[in-house]
Short mmCIF file of C-alpha atoms (C1' of nucleotides) in Angstrom, two decimals:
data_model
loop_
_atom_site.label_atom_id
_atom_site.label_comp_id
_atom_site.label_asym_id
_atom_site.label_seq_id
_atom_site.Cartn_x
_atom_site.Cartn_y
_atom_site.Cartn_z
CA MET A 1 163.83 219.18 43.92
CA PRO A 2 166.49 219.31 47.12
CA GLU A 3 166.61 222.63 48.62
CA LEU A 4 168.38 224.13 51.88
CA PRO A 5 166.25 221.90 53.99
CA GLU A 6 166.57 218.95 51.55
CA VAL A 7 170.15 219.77 50.74
CA GLU A 8 171.22 219.86 55.13
CA THR A 9 169.29 216.99 55.50
CA THR A 10 171.57 215.47 53.04
CA ARG A 11 174.29 216.20 54.57
CA ARG A 12 174.19 215.23 58.06
CA LYS A 13 172.96 212.25 56.74
CA ILE A 14 175.93 211.00 54.49
CA GLU A 15 178.90 212.72 56.47
CA PRO A 16 179.20 209.95 59.02
CA LEU A 17 179.16 207.88 56.14
CA LEU A 18 181.94 209.98 54.38
CA ARG A 19 183.73 211.99 56.59
CA GLY A 20 187.46 210.14 57.28
CA ARG A 21 186.98 207.92 54.10
CA VAL A 22 189.36 207.30 50.95
CA ILE A 23 187.65 207.13 47.79
CA ALA A 24 188.92 204.38 45.83
CA SER A 25 187.16 205.30 42.43
CA VAL A 26 184.07 207.35 41.03
CA GLU A 27 182.24 206.46 38.22
CA HIS A 28 179.91 207.22 35.98
CA ASP A 29 179.21 208.55 32.06
CA ALA A 30 178.15 212.41 30.83
CA PRO A 31 181.54 213.69 31.96
CA HIS A 32 180.26 216.95 31.26
CA LYS A 33 178.00 216.85 34.63
CA TYR A 34 180.49 215.08 36.72
CA ARG A 35 183.76 217.37 36.19
CA ASP A 36 187.37 216.20 37.36
CA THR A 37 185.64 214.09 39.37
CA HIS A 38 188.78 211.59 39.04
CA LEU A 39 190.64 214.08 40.80
CA ALA A 40 188.86 212.60 43.87
CA VAL A 41 190.53 209.55 43.46
CA GLY A 42 193.15 208.08 46.32
CA ARG A 43 191.38 211.81 47.95
CA ARG A 44 190.05 211.46 52.10
CA VAL A 45 187.00 213.43 52.69
CA GLN A 46 188.19 215.53 55.73
CA GLY A 47 184.34 216.68 55.87
CA LEU A 48 181.31 217.93 54.17
CA SER A 49 179.91 220.77 54.39
CA ARG A 50 176.92 223.46 52.31
CA ARG A 51 176.87 226.20 50.46
CA GLY A 52 173.41 227.15 49.43
CA LYS A 53 171.86 223.51 47.30
CA TYR A 54 175.18 223.07 47.14
CA LEU A 55 177.20 220.41 48.64
CA MET A 56 181.20 220.04 49.35
CA LEU A 57 183.16 216.86 50.09
CA GLN A 58 186.60 218.65 51.50
CA LEU A 59 189.39 215.96 49.69
CA ALA A 60 193.12 215.91 51.47
CA SER A 61 195.43 213.64 50.54
CA ALA A 62 195.10 209.62 51.87
CA ASP A 63 197.62 210.54 54.72
CA ALA A 64 197.10 213.64 56.15
CA ALA A 65 195.80 214.32 59.16
CA GLU A 66 191.71 214.12 60.25
CA ASP A 67 192.83 218.12 61.56
CA ASP A 68 194.93 219.35 57.96
CA LEU A 69 193.68 221.99 55.65
CA HIS A 70 191.86 220.20 52.39
CA ASP A 71 193.09 221.25 48.87
CA LEU A 72 190.41 220.11 46.48
CA GLU A 73 186.34 220.42 46.48
CA PHE A 74 184.12 218.05 45.11
CA ILE A 75 180.93 219.97 44.96
CA VAL A 76 177.58 217.83 44.72
CA HIS A 77 174.80 219.86 43.27
CA LEU A 78 171.26 217.68 43.73
CA GLY A 79 169.49 219.45 40.58
CA MET A 80 165.61 218.26 40.53
CA THR A 81 165.91 215.09 41.07
CA GLY A 82 169.51 213.81 42.82
CA GLY A 83 169.85 211.63 45.85
CA PHE A 84 172.48 209.44 47.50
CA ARG A 85 171.44 206.25 48.00
CA LEU A 86 172.86 202.99 49.80
CA ASP A 87 171.75 201.03 47.44
CA SER A 88 172.33 201.17 42.67
CA GLY A 89 168.95 201.41 40.22
CA PRO A 90 167.89 202.16 37.56
CA HIS A 91 168.56 205.62 37.46
CA THR A 92 171.88 205.78 39.43
CA ARG A 93 174.61 207.34 37.59
CA VAL A 94 177.17 207.69 39.88
CA THR A 95 179.26 204.84 41.54
CA LEU A 96 181.14 206.29 44.80
CA THR A 97 183.44 203.25 46.39
CA LEU A 98 185.00 203.65 49.42
CA GLU A 99 188.40 201.74 50.19
CA PRO A 100 187.82 199.63 53.05
CA ASP A 101 188.32 201.26 56.18
CA GLY A 102 188.23 198.02 58.39
CA ALA A 103 185.23 198.66 59.90
CA GLY A 104 182.50 196.49 58.02
CA ASP A 105 180.52 199.91 56.34
CA SER A 106 179.25 200.00 53.62
CA GLN A 107 182.03 200.67 50.97
CA GLN A 108 179.44 202.67 47.98
CA LEU A 109 177.95 205.81 47.73
CA PHE A 110 174.99 205.44 44.52
CA PHE A 111 173.91 209.15 43.51
CA HIS A 112 170.32 208.16 42.00
CA ASP A 113 169.38 211.16 40.17
CA PRO A 114 166.17 210.26 37.64
CA ARG A 115 166.17 213.87 35.72
CA ARG A 116 169.62 214.34 35.37
CA PHE A 117 169.67 217.84 36.43
CA GLY A 118 172.47 217.51 39.56
CA LYS A 119 175.88 217.89 38.90
CA MET A 120 179.38 217.22 40.19
CA ALA A 121 182.71 219.35 40.07
CA VAL A 122 186.30 218.71 41.82
CA VAL A 123 188.09 222.13 41.95
CA ARG A 124 190.00 223.61 44.25
CA PRO A 125 188.94 225.00 47.04
CA GLY A 126 186.58 228.44 46.25
CA GLU A 127 187.66 228.53 42.75
CA TYR A 128 184.37 228.24 41.15
CA ALA A 129 184.15 229.81 38.12
CA GLY A 130 181.72 227.82 35.91
CA MET A 131 179.63 227.36 38.70
CA PRO A 132 177.81 231.66 38.59
CA THR A 133 174.95 231.28 41.58
CA LEU A 134 177.36 229.60 43.68
CA ALA A 135 180.51 232.18 43.57
CA ALA A 136 177.76 234.87 44.02
CA MET A 137 175.42 233.57 46.62
CA GLY A 138 174.32 235.23 49.21
CA PRO A 139 174.28 234.42 52.49
CA GLU A 140 173.31 231.24 54.15
CA PRO A 141 169.63 231.87 55.90
CA LEU A 142 170.21 230.22 59.51
CA SER A 143 173.77 232.17 59.79
CA GLU A 144 174.95 235.51 61.49
CA ASP A 145 175.78 236.29 58.27
CA PHE A 146 172.65 236.27 56.92
CA ILE A 147 171.99 240.21 58.27
CA GLU A 148 168.36 241.72 58.27
CA GLY A 149 169.28 245.48 57.60
CA ASP A 150 171.20 244.10 54.67
CA PHE A 151 168.44 242.43 53.53
CA VAL A 152 165.75 244.58 54.13
CA ARG A 153 168.17 247.42 52.13
CA LEU A 154 167.94 245.45 48.81
CA ALA A 155 164.31 244.50 48.81
CA ARG A 156 163.95 248.06 48.93
CA GLU A 157 165.01 247.89 45.28
CA ALA A 158 164.01 244.95 44.01
CA GLY A 159 162.12 243.63 41.17
CA ALA A 160 159.53 240.18 41.59
CA VAL A 161 160.59 239.77 44.65
CA LYS A 162 159.73 235.99 44.31
CA PRO A 163 162.19 235.42 40.61
CA TRP A 164 164.38 237.62 43.08
CA LEU A 165 164.67 235.48 46.31
CA LEU A 166 165.78 232.23 43.53
CA SER A 167 168.27 233.98 42.53
CA GLN A 168 170.22 232.84 45.65
CA LYS A 169 171.73 236.56 45.79
CA PRO A 170 169.73 238.00 48.67
CA VAL A 171 169.83 234.97 50.49
CA SER A 172 171.34 231.09 49.27
CA GLY A 173 168.69 227.93 49.34
CA VAL A 174 165.76 229.18 48.35
CA GLY A 175 164.03 227.15 46.19
CA ASN A 176 160.28 227.27 44.85
CA ILE A 177 158.71 225.10 47.86
CA TYR A 178 160.08 227.63 50.14
CA ALA A 179 159.88 230.35 48.91
CA ASP A 180 156.19 229.69 48.00
CA GLU A 181 155.92 229.24 52.13
CA SER A 182 158.53 232.16 53.31
CA LEU A 183 156.34 234.57 50.98
CA TRP A 184 152.74 233.03 53.01
CA GLN A 185 154.12 233.82 56.32
CA ALA A 186 154.72 236.95 55.59
CA GLN A 187 151.98 237.77 53.75
CA ILE A 188 153.64 239.27 50.57
CA HIS A 189 152.35 238.55 46.82
CA PRO A 190 155.36 236.63 44.95
CA ALA A 191 154.73 238.98 41.74
CA GLN A 192 155.68 242.11 44.59
CA THR A 193 158.48 244.15 43.65
CA ARG A 194 160.22 246.85 45.74
CA LEU A 195 159.27 245.92 49.50
CA THR A 196 158.55 247.93 52.64
CA ALA A 197 161.05 247.93 55.02
CA ALA A 198 157.87 246.48 56.63
CA GLU A 199 157.96 243.53 54.45
CA GLY A 200 161.29 243.49 54.33
CA GLN A 201 161.77 242.35 57.72
CA ARG A 202 158.15 239.40 58.29
CA LEU A 203 160.04 238.46 54.82
CA TYR A 204 163.73 238.33 56.50
CA THR A 205 162.01 236.22 59.79
CA ALA A 206 159.49 234.03 57.69
CA ILE A 207 162.56 232.51 55.76
CA ARG A 208 164.31 231.77 59.08
CA GLU A 209 161.25 229.87 60.63
CA VAL A 210 160.67 228.22 57.66
CA MET A 211 163.96 226.89 57.18
CA ALA A 212 164.58 225.56 60.17
CA GLN A 213 161.27 224.09 61.02
CA ALA A 214 162.20 222.39 57.80
CA VAL A 215 165.66 221.35 58.59
CA ASP A 216 164.31 220.10 61.77
CA ALA A 217 161.85 217.92 60.06
CA GLY A 218 164.47 216.84 57.20
CA GLY A 219 163.13 218.60 54.88
CA SER A 220 160.12 217.88 52.53
CA SER A 221 159.35 214.80 50.21
CA LEU A 222 156.18 214.86 47.82
CA GLY A 223 154.10 212.76 46.68
CA ASN A 224 154.82 209.76 44.27
CA GLY A 225 156.66 211.63 41.62
CA VAL A 226 159.68 211.37 39.64
CA GLY A 227 161.04 213.41 41.66
CA ASN A 228 160.36 212.89 45.39
CA TYR A 229 162.71 213.22 47.64
CA ARG A 230 164.53 210.61 50.05
CA GLN A 231 167.08 210.49 52.46
CA HIS A 232 169.75 208.33 51.45
CA ASP A 233 168.31 205.25 53.88
CA GLY A 234 164.90 205.61 51.62
CA LEU A 235 162.87 207.60 54.26
CA SER A 236 160.93 210.99 53.66
CA GLY A 237 161.03 214.31 55.15
CA LEU A 238 158.58 215.50 57.23
CA PHE A 239 157.86 219.22 56.15
CA GLN A 240 155.49 218.82 53.73
CA HIS A 241 153.39 217.83 56.38
CA GLU A 242 154.36 221.59 57.56
CA HIS A 243 153.45 222.99 54.29
CA HIS A 244 150.47 226.56 54.33
CA VAL A 245 150.39 227.13 50.50
CA TYR A 246 153.26 224.84 48.04
CA GLY A 247 150.76 221.90 46.23
CA ARG A 248 147.63 223.19 48.52
CA ALA A 249 145.36 225.07 45.16
CA GLY A 250 141.79 224.84 46.41
CA GLN A 251 142.38 224.19 50.09
CA PRO A 252 141.64 226.75 52.50
CA CYS A 253 144.61 229.49 53.84
CA PRO A 254 145.08 228.09 57.24
CA ARG A 255 145.20 232.07 58.20
CA CYS A 256 141.79 233.13 56.33
CA GLY A 257 140.32 230.46 54.95
CA THR A 258 140.43 231.30 51.24
CA ASP A 259 140.47 229.06 49.31
CA ILE A 260 144.75 229.14 47.85
CA VAL A 261 145.71 230.26 44.71
CA LYS A 262 147.90 228.55 41.86
CA THR A 263 149.68 230.35 39.15
CA VAL A 264 152.86 230.58 37.26
CA LEU A 265 155.22 232.95 38.07
CA ALA A 266 158.01 233.08 36.53
CA GLN A 267 158.25 229.59 34.33
CA ARG A 268 157.88 228.50 38.27
CA GLY A 269 154.89 227.26 40.48
CA THR A 270 153.45 229.68 42.81
CA HIS A 271 150.79 229.44 45.61
CA PHE A 272 149.62 231.58 47.44
CA CYS A 273 146.60 233.81 49.53
CA PRO A 274 144.55 235.32 47.57
CA LYS A 275 143.70 237.96 50.31
CA CYS A 276 146.48 236.93 52.06
CA GLN A 277 148.85 238.01 50.25
CA VAL A 278 147.66 241.21 48.14
CA PHE A 279 150.05 242.38 45.01
CA GLU A 280 150.56 246.87 44.79
CA GLU A 281 151.69 248.22 42.24
CA ARG A 282 154.78 250.20 42.39
CA PRO A 283 156.13 251.53 39.63
CA ARG A 284 159.79 252.66 39.81
CA SER A 285 159.87 256.99 40.78
"C1'" DA B 1 171.19 245.65 34.63
"C1'" DC B 2 166.94 243.22 34.33
"C1'" DA B 3 163.59 240.06 32.25
"C1'" DA B 4 161.95 236.66 30.09
"C1'" DG B 5 162.18 232.32 27.39
"C1'" DA B 6 164.03 228.19 25.72
"C1'" DT B 7 167.30 224.53 27.54
"C1'" DC B 8 168.90 220.71 29.82
"C1'" DC B 9 166.49 215.43 30.70
"C1'" DT B 10 162.65 211.72 31.99
"C1'" DG B 11 159.01 209.50 34.03
"C1'" DA B 12 154.12 210.26 36.74
"C1'" DA B 13 149.89 211.73 35.68
"C1'" DC B 14 146.17 213.04 33.47
"C1'" DG B 15 142.33 213.44 29.87
"C1'" DC B 16 141.13 211.80 25.73
"C1'" DT C 1 144.25 199.72 27.80
"C1'" DG C 2 146.66 203.28 24.97
"C1'" DC C 3 148.43 207.79 23.46
"C1'" DG C 4 149.18 211.92 23.61
"C1'" DT C 5 149.54 216.28 26.26
"C1'" DT C 6 151.31 218.42 30.51
"C1'" DC C 7 153.75 219.15 34.69
"C1'" DA C 8 157.80 218.91 38.27
"C1'" DG C 9 161.63 220.46 44.44
"C1'" DG C 10 166.96 224.41 39.86
"C1'" DA C 11 170.47 226.47 36.97
"C1'" DT C 12 171.84 228.80 33.00
"C1'" DC C 13 172.37 230.11 28.98
"C1'" DT C 14 170.86 233.28 25.12
"C1'" DT C 15 167.57 236.22 23.32
"C1'" DG C 16 165.20 240.40 24.20
#
DNA sequence: ACAAGATCCTGAACGC
DNA sequence: TGCGTTCAGGATCTTG
């Protein structure tokens, strides 16, 4: 469920609750999904960062100064349905308890994850063996590391463009919703292979624009389904109101009025405009 | 090397 | 109302 905009929104919202606090306990079952969390106990959260759809809490010793380097990373992946909440509930999978800070701030944060696809692990900084997607993560779409020329060059050799984006290798953080939205904006068919330079440039720009707008809107919250993304305080994102194709099968394309089509590509629901996004056969030469 | 499929899970929505 | 089927925003491992 959560893609870059939802994970970034989560980061911004929970960082003030965690920064500077010492972790008193991390309680959960299913240790294979939440690895080495005991290493976080007694450590201070120096800050929260994000890579693609992964959140990482920087941990240092409890007596570390504010600007000391962290020596552990507490990595969180929200999976399809994970999110942090201020209250526990039937789908609470992990309970994070903080040492009192004397300011009366909340002492617990609950990781809620109905489908249990979320994962956590405490590792030494940068040690991402066992997390191949994170280890091979492409550049952040909203950073200076995301370079148009590099992206266009890679896209010329790529297979079907949507699965290629979902691999997280050409660029990080793009999931099913934002892949469909970016491809619609760039007017490229989701199954198109071997993008032209013009297509690659349009897609590069579209990804940056769509991601920036979605982050500004606090991400997308969809329907009432099990995977409905919510912020820790129960608030919804607003970007679902800006969707042009995702979840709009049978409704008119905002650009040309043709009915939006939904198909399945790489086992993912895929929405596009059959008139604006035309597939062209481009065999490997 | 790459693509396609199966797998991990649960619950909401839909059809009969 | 009740039951079975289908579907869901992701990552990863196996198979071809």
